[in-house]
mmCIF file with all atom_site columns, C-alpha atoms in Angstrom:
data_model
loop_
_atom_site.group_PDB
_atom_site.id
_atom_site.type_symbol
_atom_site.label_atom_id
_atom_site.label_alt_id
_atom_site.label_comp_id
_atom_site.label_asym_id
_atom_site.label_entity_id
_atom_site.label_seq_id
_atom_site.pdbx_PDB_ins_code
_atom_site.Cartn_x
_atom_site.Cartn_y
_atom_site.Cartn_z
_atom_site.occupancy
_atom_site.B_iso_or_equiv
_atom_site.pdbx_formal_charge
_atom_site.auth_seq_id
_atom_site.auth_comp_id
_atom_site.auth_asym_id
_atom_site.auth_atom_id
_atom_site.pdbx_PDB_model_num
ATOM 1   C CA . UNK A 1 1   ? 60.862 22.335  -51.331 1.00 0.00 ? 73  UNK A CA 1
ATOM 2   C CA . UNK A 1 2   ? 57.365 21.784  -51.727 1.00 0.00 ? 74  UNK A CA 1
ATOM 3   C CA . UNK A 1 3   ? 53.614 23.283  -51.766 1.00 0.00 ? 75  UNK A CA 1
ATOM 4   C CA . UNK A 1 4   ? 51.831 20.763  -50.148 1.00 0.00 ? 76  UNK A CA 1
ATOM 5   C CA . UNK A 1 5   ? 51.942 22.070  -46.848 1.00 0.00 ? 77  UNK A CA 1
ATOM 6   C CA . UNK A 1 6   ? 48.199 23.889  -45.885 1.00 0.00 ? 78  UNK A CA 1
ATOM 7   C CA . UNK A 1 7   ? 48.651 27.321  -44.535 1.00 0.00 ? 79  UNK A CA 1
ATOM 8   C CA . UNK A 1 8   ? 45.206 27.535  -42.937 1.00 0.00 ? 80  UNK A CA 1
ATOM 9   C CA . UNK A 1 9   ? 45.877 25.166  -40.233 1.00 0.00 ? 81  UNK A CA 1
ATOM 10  C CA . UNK A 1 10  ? 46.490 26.437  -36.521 1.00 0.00 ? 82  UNK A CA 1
ATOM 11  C CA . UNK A 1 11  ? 50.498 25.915  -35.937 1.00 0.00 ? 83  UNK A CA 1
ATOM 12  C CA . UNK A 1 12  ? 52.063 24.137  -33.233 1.00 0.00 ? 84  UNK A CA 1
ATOM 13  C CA . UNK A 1 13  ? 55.406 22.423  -32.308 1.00 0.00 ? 85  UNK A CA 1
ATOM 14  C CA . UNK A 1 14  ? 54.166 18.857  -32.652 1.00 0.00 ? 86  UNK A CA 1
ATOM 15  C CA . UNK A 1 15  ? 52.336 19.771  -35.686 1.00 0.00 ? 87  UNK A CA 1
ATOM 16  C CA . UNK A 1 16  ? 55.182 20.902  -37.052 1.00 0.00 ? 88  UNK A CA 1
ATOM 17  C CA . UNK A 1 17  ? 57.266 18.371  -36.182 1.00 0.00 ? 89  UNK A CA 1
ATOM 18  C CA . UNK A 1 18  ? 55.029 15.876  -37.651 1.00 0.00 ? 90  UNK A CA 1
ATOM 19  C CA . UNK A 1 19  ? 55.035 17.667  -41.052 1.00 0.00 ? 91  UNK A CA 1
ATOM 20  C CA . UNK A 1 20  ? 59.198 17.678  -41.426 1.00 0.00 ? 92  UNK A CA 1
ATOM 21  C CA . UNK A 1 21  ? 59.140 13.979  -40.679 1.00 0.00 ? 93  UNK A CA 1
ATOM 22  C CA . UNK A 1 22  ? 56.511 13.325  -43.341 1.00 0.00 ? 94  UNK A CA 1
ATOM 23  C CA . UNK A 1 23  ? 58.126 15.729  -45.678 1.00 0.00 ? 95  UNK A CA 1
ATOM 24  C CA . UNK A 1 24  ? 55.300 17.993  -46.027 1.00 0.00 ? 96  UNK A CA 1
ATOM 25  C CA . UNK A 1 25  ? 58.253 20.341  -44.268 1.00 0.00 ? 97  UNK A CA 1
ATOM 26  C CA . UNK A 1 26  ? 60.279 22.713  -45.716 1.00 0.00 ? 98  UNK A CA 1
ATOM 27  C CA . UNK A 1 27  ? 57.620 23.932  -48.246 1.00 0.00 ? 99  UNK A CA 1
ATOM 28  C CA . UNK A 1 28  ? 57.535 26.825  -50.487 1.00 0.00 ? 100 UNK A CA 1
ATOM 29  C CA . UNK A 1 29  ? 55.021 28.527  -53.510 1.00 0.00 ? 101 UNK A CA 1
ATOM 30  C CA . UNK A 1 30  ? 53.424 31.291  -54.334 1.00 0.00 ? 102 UNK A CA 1
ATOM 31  C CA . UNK A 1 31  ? 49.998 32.498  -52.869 1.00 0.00 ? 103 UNK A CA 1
ATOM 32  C CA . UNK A 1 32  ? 46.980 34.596  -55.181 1.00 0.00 ? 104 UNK A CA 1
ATOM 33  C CA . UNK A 1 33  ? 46.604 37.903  -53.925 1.00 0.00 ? 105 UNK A CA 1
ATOM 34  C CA . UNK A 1 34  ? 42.510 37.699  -53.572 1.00 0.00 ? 106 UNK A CA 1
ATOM 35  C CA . UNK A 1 35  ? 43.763 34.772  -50.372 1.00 0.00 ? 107 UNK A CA 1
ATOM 36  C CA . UNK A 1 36  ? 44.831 38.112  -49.031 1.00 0.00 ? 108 UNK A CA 1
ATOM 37  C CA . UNK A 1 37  ? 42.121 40.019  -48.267 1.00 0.00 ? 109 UNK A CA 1
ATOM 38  C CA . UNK A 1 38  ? 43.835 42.726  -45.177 1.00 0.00 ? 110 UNK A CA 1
ATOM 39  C CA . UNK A 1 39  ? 46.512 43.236  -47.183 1.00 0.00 ? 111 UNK A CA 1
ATOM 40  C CA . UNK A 1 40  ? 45.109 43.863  -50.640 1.00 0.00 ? 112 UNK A CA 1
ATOM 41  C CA . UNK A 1 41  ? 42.829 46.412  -48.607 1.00 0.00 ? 113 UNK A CA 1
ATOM 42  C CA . UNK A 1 42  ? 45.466 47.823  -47.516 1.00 0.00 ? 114 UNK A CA 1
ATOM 43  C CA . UNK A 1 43  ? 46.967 48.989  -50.935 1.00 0.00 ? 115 UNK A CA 1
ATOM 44  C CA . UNK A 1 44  ? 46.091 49.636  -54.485 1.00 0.00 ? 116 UNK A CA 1
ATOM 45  C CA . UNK A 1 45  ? 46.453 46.417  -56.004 1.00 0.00 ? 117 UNK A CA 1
ATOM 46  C CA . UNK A 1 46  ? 49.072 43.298  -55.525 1.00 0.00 ? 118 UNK A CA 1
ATOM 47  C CA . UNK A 1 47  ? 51.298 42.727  -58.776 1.00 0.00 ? 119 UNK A CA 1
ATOM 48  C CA . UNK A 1 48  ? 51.731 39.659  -58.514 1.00 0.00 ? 120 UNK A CA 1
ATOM 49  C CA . UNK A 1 49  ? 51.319 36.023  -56.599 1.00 0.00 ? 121 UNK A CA 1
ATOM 50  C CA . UNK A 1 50  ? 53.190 36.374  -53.269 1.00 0.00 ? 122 UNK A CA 1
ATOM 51  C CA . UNK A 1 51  ? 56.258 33.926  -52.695 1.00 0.00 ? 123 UNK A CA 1
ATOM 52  C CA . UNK A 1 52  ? 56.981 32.416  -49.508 1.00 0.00 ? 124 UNK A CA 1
ATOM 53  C CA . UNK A 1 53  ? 59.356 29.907  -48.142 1.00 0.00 ? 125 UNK A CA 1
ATOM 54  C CA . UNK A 1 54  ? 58.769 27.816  -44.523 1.00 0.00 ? 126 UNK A CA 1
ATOM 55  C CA . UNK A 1 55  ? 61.977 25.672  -43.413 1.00 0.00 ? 127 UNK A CA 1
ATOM 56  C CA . UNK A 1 56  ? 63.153 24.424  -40.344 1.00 0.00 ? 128 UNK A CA 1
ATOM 57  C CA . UNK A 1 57  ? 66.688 25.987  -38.580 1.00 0.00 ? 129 UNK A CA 1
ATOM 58  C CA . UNK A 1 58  ? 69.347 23.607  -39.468 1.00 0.00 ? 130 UNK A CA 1
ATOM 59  C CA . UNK A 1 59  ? 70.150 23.290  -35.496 1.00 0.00 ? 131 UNK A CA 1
ATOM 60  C CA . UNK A 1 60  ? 67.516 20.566  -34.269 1.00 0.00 ? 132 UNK A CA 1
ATOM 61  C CA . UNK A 1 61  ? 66.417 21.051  -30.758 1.00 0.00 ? 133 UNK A CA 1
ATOM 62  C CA . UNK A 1 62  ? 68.684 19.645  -27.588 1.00 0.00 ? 134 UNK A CA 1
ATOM 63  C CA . UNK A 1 63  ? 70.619 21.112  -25.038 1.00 0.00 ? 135 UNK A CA 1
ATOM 64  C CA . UNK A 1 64  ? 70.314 24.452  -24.557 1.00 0.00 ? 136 UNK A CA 1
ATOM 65  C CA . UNK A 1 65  ? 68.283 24.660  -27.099 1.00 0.00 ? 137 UNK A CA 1
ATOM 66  C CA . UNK A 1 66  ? 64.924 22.880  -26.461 1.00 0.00 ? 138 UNK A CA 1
ATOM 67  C CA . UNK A 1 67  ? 62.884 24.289  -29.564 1.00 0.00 ? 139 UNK A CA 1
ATOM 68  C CA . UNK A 1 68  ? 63.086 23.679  -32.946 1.00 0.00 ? 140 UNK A CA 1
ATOM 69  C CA . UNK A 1 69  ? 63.072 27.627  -34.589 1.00 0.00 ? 141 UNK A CA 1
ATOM 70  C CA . UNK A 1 70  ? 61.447 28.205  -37.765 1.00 0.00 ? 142 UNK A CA 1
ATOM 71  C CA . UNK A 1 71  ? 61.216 30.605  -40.686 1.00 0.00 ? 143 UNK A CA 1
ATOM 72  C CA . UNK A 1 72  ? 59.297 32.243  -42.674 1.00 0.00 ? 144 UNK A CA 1
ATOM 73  C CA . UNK A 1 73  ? 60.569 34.225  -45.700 1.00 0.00 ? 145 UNK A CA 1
ATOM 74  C CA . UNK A 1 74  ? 57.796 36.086  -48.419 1.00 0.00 ? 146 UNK A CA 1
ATOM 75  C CA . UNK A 1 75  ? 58.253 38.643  -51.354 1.00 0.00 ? 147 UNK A CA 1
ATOM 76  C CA . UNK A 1 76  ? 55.999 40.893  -52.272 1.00 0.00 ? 148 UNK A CA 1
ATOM 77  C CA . UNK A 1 77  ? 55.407 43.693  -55.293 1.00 0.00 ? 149 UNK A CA 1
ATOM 78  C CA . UNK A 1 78  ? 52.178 45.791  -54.749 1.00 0.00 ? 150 UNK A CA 1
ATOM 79  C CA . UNK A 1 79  ? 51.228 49.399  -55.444 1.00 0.00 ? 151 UNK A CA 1
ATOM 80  C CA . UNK A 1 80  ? 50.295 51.442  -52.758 1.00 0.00 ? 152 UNK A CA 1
ATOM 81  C CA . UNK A 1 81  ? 49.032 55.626  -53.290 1.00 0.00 ? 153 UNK A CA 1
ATOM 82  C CA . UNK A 1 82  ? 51.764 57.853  -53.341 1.00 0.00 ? 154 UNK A CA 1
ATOM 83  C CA . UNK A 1 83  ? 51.430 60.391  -50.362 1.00 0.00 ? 155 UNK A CA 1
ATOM 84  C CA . UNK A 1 84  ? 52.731 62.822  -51.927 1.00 0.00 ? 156 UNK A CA 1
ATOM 85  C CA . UNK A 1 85  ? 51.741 62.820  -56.011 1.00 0.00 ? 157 UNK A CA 1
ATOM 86  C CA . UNK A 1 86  ? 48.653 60.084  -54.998 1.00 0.00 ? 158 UNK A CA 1
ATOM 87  C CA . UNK A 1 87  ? 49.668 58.908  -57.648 1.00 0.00 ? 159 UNK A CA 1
ATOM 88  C CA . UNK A 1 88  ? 50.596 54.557  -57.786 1.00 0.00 ? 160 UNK A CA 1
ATOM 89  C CA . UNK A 1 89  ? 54.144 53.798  -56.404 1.00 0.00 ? 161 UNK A CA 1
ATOM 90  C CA . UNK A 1 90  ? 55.367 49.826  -56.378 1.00 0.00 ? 162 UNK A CA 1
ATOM 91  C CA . UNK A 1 91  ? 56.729 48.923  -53.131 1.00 0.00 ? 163 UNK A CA 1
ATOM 92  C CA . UNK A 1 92  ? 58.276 45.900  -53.120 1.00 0.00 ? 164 UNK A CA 1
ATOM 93  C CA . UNK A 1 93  ? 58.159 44.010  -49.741 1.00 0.00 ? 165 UNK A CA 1
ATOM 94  C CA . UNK A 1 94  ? 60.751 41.112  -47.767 1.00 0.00 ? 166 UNK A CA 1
ATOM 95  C CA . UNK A 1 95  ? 60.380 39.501  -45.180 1.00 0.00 ? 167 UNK A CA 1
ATOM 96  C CA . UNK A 1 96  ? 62.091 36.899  -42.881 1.00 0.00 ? 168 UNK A CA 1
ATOM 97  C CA . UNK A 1 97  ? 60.936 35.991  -39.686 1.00 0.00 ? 169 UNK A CA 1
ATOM 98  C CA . UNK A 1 98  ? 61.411 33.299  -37.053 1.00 0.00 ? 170 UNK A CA 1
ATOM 99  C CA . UNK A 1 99  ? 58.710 31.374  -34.909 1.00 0.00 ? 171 UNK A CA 1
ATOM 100 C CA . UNK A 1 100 ? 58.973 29.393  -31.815 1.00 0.00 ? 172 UNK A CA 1
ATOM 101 C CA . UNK A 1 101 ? 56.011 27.086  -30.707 1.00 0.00 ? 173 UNK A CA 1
ATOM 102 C CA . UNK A 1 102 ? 55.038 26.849  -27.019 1.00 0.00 ? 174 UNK A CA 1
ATOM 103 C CA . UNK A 1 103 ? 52.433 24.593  -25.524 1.00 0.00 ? 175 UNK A CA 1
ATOM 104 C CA . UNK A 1 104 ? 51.273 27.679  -23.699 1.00 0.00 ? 176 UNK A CA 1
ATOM 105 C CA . UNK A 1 105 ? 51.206 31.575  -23.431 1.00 0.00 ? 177 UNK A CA 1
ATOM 106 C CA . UNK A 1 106 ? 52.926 31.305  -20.028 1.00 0.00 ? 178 UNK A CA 1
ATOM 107 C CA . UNK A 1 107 ? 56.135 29.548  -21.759 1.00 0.00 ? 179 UNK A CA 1
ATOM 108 C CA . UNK A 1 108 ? 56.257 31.673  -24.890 1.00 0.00 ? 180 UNK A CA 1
ATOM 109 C CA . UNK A 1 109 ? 56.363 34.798  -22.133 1.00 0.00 ? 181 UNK A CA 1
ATOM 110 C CA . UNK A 1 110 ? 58.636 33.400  -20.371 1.00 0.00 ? 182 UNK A CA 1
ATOM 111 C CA . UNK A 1 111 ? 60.949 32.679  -23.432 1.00 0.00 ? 183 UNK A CA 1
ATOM 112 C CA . UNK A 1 112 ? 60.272 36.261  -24.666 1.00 0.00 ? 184 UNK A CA 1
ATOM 113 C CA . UNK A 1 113 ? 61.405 37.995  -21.695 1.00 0.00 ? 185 UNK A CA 1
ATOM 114 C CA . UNK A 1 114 ? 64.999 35.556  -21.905 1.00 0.00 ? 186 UNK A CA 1
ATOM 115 C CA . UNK A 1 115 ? 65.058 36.287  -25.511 1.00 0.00 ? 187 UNK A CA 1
ATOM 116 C CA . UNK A 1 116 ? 65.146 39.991  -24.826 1.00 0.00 ? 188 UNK A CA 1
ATOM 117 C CA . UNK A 1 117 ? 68.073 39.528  -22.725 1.00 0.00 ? 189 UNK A CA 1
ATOM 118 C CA . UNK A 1 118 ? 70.341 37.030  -24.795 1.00 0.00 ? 190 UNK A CA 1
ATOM 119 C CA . UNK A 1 119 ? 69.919 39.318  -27.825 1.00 0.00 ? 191 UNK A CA 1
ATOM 120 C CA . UNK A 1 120 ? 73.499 40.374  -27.583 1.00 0.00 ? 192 UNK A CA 1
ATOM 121 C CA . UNK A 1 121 ? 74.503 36.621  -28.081 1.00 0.00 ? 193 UNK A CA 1
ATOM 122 C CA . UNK A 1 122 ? 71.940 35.471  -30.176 1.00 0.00 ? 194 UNK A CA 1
ATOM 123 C CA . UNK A 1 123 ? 70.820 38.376  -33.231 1.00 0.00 ? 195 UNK A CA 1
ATOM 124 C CA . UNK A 1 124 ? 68.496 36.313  -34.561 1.00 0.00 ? 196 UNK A CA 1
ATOM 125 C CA . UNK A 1 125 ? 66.773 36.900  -31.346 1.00 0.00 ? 197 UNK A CA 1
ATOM 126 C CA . UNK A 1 126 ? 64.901 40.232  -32.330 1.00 0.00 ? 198 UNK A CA 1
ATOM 127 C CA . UNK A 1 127 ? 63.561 38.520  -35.549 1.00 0.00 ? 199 UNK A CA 1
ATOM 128 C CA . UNK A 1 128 ? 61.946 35.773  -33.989 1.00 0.00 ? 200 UNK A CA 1
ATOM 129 C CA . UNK A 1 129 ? 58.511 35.535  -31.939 1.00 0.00 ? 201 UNK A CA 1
ATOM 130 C CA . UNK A 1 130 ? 57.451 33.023  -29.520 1.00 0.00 ? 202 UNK A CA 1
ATOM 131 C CA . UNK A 1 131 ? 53.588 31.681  -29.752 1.00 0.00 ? 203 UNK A CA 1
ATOM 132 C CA . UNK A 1 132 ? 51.089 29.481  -27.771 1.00 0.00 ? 204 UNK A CA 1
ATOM 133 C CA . UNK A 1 133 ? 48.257 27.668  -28.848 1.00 0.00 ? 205 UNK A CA 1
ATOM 134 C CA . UNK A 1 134 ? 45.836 30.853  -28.219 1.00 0.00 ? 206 UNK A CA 1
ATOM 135 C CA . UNK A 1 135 ? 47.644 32.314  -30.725 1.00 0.00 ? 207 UNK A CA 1
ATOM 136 C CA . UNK A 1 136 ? 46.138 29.922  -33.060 1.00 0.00 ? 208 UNK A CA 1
ATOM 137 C CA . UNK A 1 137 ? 48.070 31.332  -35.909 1.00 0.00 ? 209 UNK A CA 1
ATOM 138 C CA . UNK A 1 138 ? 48.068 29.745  -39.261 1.00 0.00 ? 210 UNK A CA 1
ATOM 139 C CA . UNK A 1 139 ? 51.017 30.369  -41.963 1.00 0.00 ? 211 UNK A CA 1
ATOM 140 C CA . UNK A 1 140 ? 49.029 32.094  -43.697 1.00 0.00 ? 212 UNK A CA 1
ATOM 141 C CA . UNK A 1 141 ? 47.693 34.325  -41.136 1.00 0.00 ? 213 UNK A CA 1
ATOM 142 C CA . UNK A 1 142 ? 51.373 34.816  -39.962 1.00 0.00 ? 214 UNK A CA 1
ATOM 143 C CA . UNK A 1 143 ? 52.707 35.614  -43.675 1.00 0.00 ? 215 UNK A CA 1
ATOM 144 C CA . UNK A 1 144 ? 50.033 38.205  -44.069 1.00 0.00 ? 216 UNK A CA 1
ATOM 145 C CA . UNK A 1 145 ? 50.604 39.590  -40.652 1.00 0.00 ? 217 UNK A CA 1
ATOM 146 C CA . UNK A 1 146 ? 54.544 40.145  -41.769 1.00 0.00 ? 218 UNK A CA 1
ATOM 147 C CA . UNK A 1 147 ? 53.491 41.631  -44.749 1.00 0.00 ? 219 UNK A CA 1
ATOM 148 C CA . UNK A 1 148 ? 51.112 44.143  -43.333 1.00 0.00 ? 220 UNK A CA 1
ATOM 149 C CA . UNK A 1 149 ? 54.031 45.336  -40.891 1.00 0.00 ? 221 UNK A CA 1
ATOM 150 C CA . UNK A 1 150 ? 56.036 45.745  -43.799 1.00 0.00 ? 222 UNK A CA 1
ATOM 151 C CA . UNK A 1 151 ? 53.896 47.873  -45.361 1.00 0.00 ? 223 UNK A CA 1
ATOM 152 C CA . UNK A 1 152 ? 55.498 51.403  -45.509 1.00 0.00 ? 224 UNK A CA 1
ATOM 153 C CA . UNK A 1 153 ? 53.258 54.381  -43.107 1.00 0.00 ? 225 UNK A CA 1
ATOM 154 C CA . UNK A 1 154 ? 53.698 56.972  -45.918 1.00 0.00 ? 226 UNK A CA 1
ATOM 155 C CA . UNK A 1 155 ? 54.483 55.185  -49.451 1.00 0.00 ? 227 UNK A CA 1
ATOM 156 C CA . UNK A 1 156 ? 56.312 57.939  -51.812 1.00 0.00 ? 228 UNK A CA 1
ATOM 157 C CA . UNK A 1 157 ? 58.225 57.836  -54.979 1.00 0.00 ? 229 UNK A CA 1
ATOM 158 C CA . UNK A 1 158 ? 61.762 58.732  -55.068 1.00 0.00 ? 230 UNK A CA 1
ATOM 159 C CA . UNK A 1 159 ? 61.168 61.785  -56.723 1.00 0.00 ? 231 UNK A CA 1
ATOM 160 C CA . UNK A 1 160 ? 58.148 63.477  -57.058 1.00 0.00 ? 232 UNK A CA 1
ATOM 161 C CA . UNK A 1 161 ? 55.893 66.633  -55.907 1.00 0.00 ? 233 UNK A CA 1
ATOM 162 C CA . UNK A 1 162 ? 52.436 67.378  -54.728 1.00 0.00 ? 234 UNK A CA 1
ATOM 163 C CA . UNK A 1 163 ? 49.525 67.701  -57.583 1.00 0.00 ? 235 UNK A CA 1
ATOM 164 C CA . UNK A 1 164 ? 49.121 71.285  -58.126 1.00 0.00 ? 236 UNK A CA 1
ATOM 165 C CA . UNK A 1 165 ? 45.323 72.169  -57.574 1.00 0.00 ? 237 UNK A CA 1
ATOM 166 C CA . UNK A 1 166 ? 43.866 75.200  -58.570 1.00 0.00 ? 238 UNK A CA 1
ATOM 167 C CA . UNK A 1 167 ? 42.153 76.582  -56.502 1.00 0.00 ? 239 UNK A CA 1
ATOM 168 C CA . UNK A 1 168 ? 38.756 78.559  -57.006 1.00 0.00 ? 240 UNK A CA 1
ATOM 169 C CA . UNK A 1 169 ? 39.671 82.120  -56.414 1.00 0.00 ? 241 UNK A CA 1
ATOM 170 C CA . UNK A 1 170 ? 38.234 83.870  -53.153 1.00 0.00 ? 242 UNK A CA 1
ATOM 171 C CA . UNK A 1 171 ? 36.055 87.234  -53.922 1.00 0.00 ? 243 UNK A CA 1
ATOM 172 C CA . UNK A 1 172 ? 37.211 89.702  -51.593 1.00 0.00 ? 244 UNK A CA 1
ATOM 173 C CA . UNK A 1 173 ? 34.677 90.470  -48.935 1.00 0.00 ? 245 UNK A CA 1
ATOM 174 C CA . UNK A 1 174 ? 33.212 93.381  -48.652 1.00 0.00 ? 246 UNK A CA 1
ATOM 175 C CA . UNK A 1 175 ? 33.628 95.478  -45.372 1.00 0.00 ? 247 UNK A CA 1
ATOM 176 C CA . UNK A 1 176 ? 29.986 95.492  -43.605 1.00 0.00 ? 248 UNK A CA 1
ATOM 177 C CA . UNK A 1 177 ? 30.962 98.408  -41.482 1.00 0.00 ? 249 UNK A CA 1
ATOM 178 C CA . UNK A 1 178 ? 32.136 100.474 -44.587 1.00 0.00 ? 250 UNK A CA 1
ATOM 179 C CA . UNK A 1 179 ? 28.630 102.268 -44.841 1.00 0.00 ? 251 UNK A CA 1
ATOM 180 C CA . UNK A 1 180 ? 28.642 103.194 -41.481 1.00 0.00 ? 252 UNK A CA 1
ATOM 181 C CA . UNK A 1 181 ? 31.672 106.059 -42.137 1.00 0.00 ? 253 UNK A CA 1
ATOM 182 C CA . UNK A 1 182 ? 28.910 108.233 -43.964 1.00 0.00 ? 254 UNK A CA 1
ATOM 183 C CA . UNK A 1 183 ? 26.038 108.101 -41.573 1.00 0.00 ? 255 UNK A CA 1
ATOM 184 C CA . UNK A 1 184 ? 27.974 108.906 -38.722 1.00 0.00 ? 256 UNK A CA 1
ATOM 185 C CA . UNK A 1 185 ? 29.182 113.084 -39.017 1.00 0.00 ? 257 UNK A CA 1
ATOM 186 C CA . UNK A 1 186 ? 32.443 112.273 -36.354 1.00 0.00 ? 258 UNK A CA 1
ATOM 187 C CA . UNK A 1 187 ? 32.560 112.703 -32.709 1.00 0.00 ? 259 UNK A CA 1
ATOM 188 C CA . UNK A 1 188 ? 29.784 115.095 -31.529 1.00 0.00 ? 260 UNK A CA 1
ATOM 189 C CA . UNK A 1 189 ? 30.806 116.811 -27.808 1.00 0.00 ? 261 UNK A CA 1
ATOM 190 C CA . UNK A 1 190 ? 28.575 116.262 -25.212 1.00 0.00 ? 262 UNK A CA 1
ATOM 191 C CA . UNK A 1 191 ? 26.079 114.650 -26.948 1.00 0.00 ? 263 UNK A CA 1
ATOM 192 C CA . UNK A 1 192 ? 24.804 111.167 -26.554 1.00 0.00 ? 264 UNK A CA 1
ATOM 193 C CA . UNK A 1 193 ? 23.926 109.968 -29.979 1.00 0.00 ? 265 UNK A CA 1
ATOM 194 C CA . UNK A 1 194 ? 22.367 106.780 -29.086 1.00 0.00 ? 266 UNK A CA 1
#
């Protein structure tokens, strides 16, 4: 596989298409962590260049199957804050997901709602999603995306506990009705004291 393939560019079918038969397609490599800017924002720091991999299925399109599906695959090793400790826990991320290209949203609705129903047949079905030119979604925008859903809600070490804090002790408060026990000589009968 090769690099040469530029992730910023909106993804289509034909576009696609054109790119296997020039060989641009499948393409692979590795990707700086500063080119991602949502997720390194969304952890403590990236440990190293992200890989990624971008291939064709080997079934071409034809009967029954009128699209060409295609893949994504990334790694990732970042450090996220520990929700527990706070302290830095590595989370290492994978993912593989499948794309169909549509010439509009209408289709790729369409073929999400039939998706949802041949998932029983096809379990691939789940992984992949369907997108239209308004999606104008680059690779790179799409391998970020993946990663960022990836991304554990509450990041915690195997083993660990919550930093013990000391807290400032609390003087005890003093009663403000505690002085009122001497002035007052107990229940007087008959006699309004007020």
């Amino acid at each position: 596989m090769n690099a040469k393939f530029d992730l910023s560019v909106p993804l289509s079918g034909l576009a696609l298409e054109r790119a296997l038969a020039s060989q641009a397609l499948p393409a692979s490599g590795e990707i700086a962590s500063d080119q991602m800017t949502r997720l390194s924002a969304s952890c403590q720091r990236i440990d190293a260049p992200i890989a990624w991999e971008f291939f064709p299925d080997d079934q071409p399109p034809g009967p029954g199957h009128p699209r060409r599906r295609w893949w994504l695959k990334a790694r990732a090793t970042l450090a996220c804050r520990c929700e527990r400790c706070l302290e830095p826990v590595i989370v290492n991320l994978s993912v593989r997901r499948g794309f169909e290209f549509f010439e509009s949203a209408a289709l790729a609705d369409a073929r999400t709602e039939q998706a949802t129903e041949e998932e029983e047949r096809d379990p691939d079905a789940a992984m992949v999603d369907f997108l239209a030119p308004e999606d104008s979604a680059s690779l790179m925008a799409l391998l970020e995306d993946e990663l960022l859903l990836e991304l554990p809600l509450a990041p915690k070490h195997e083993n660990c506990q919550a930093p013990l804090t000391q807290a400032p002790p609390v003087p005890e408060k003093a009663n403000p009705f505690a002085g009122l026990k001497g002035l007052v000589g107990g229940p007087s009968k008959g006699k309004n004291t007020l």
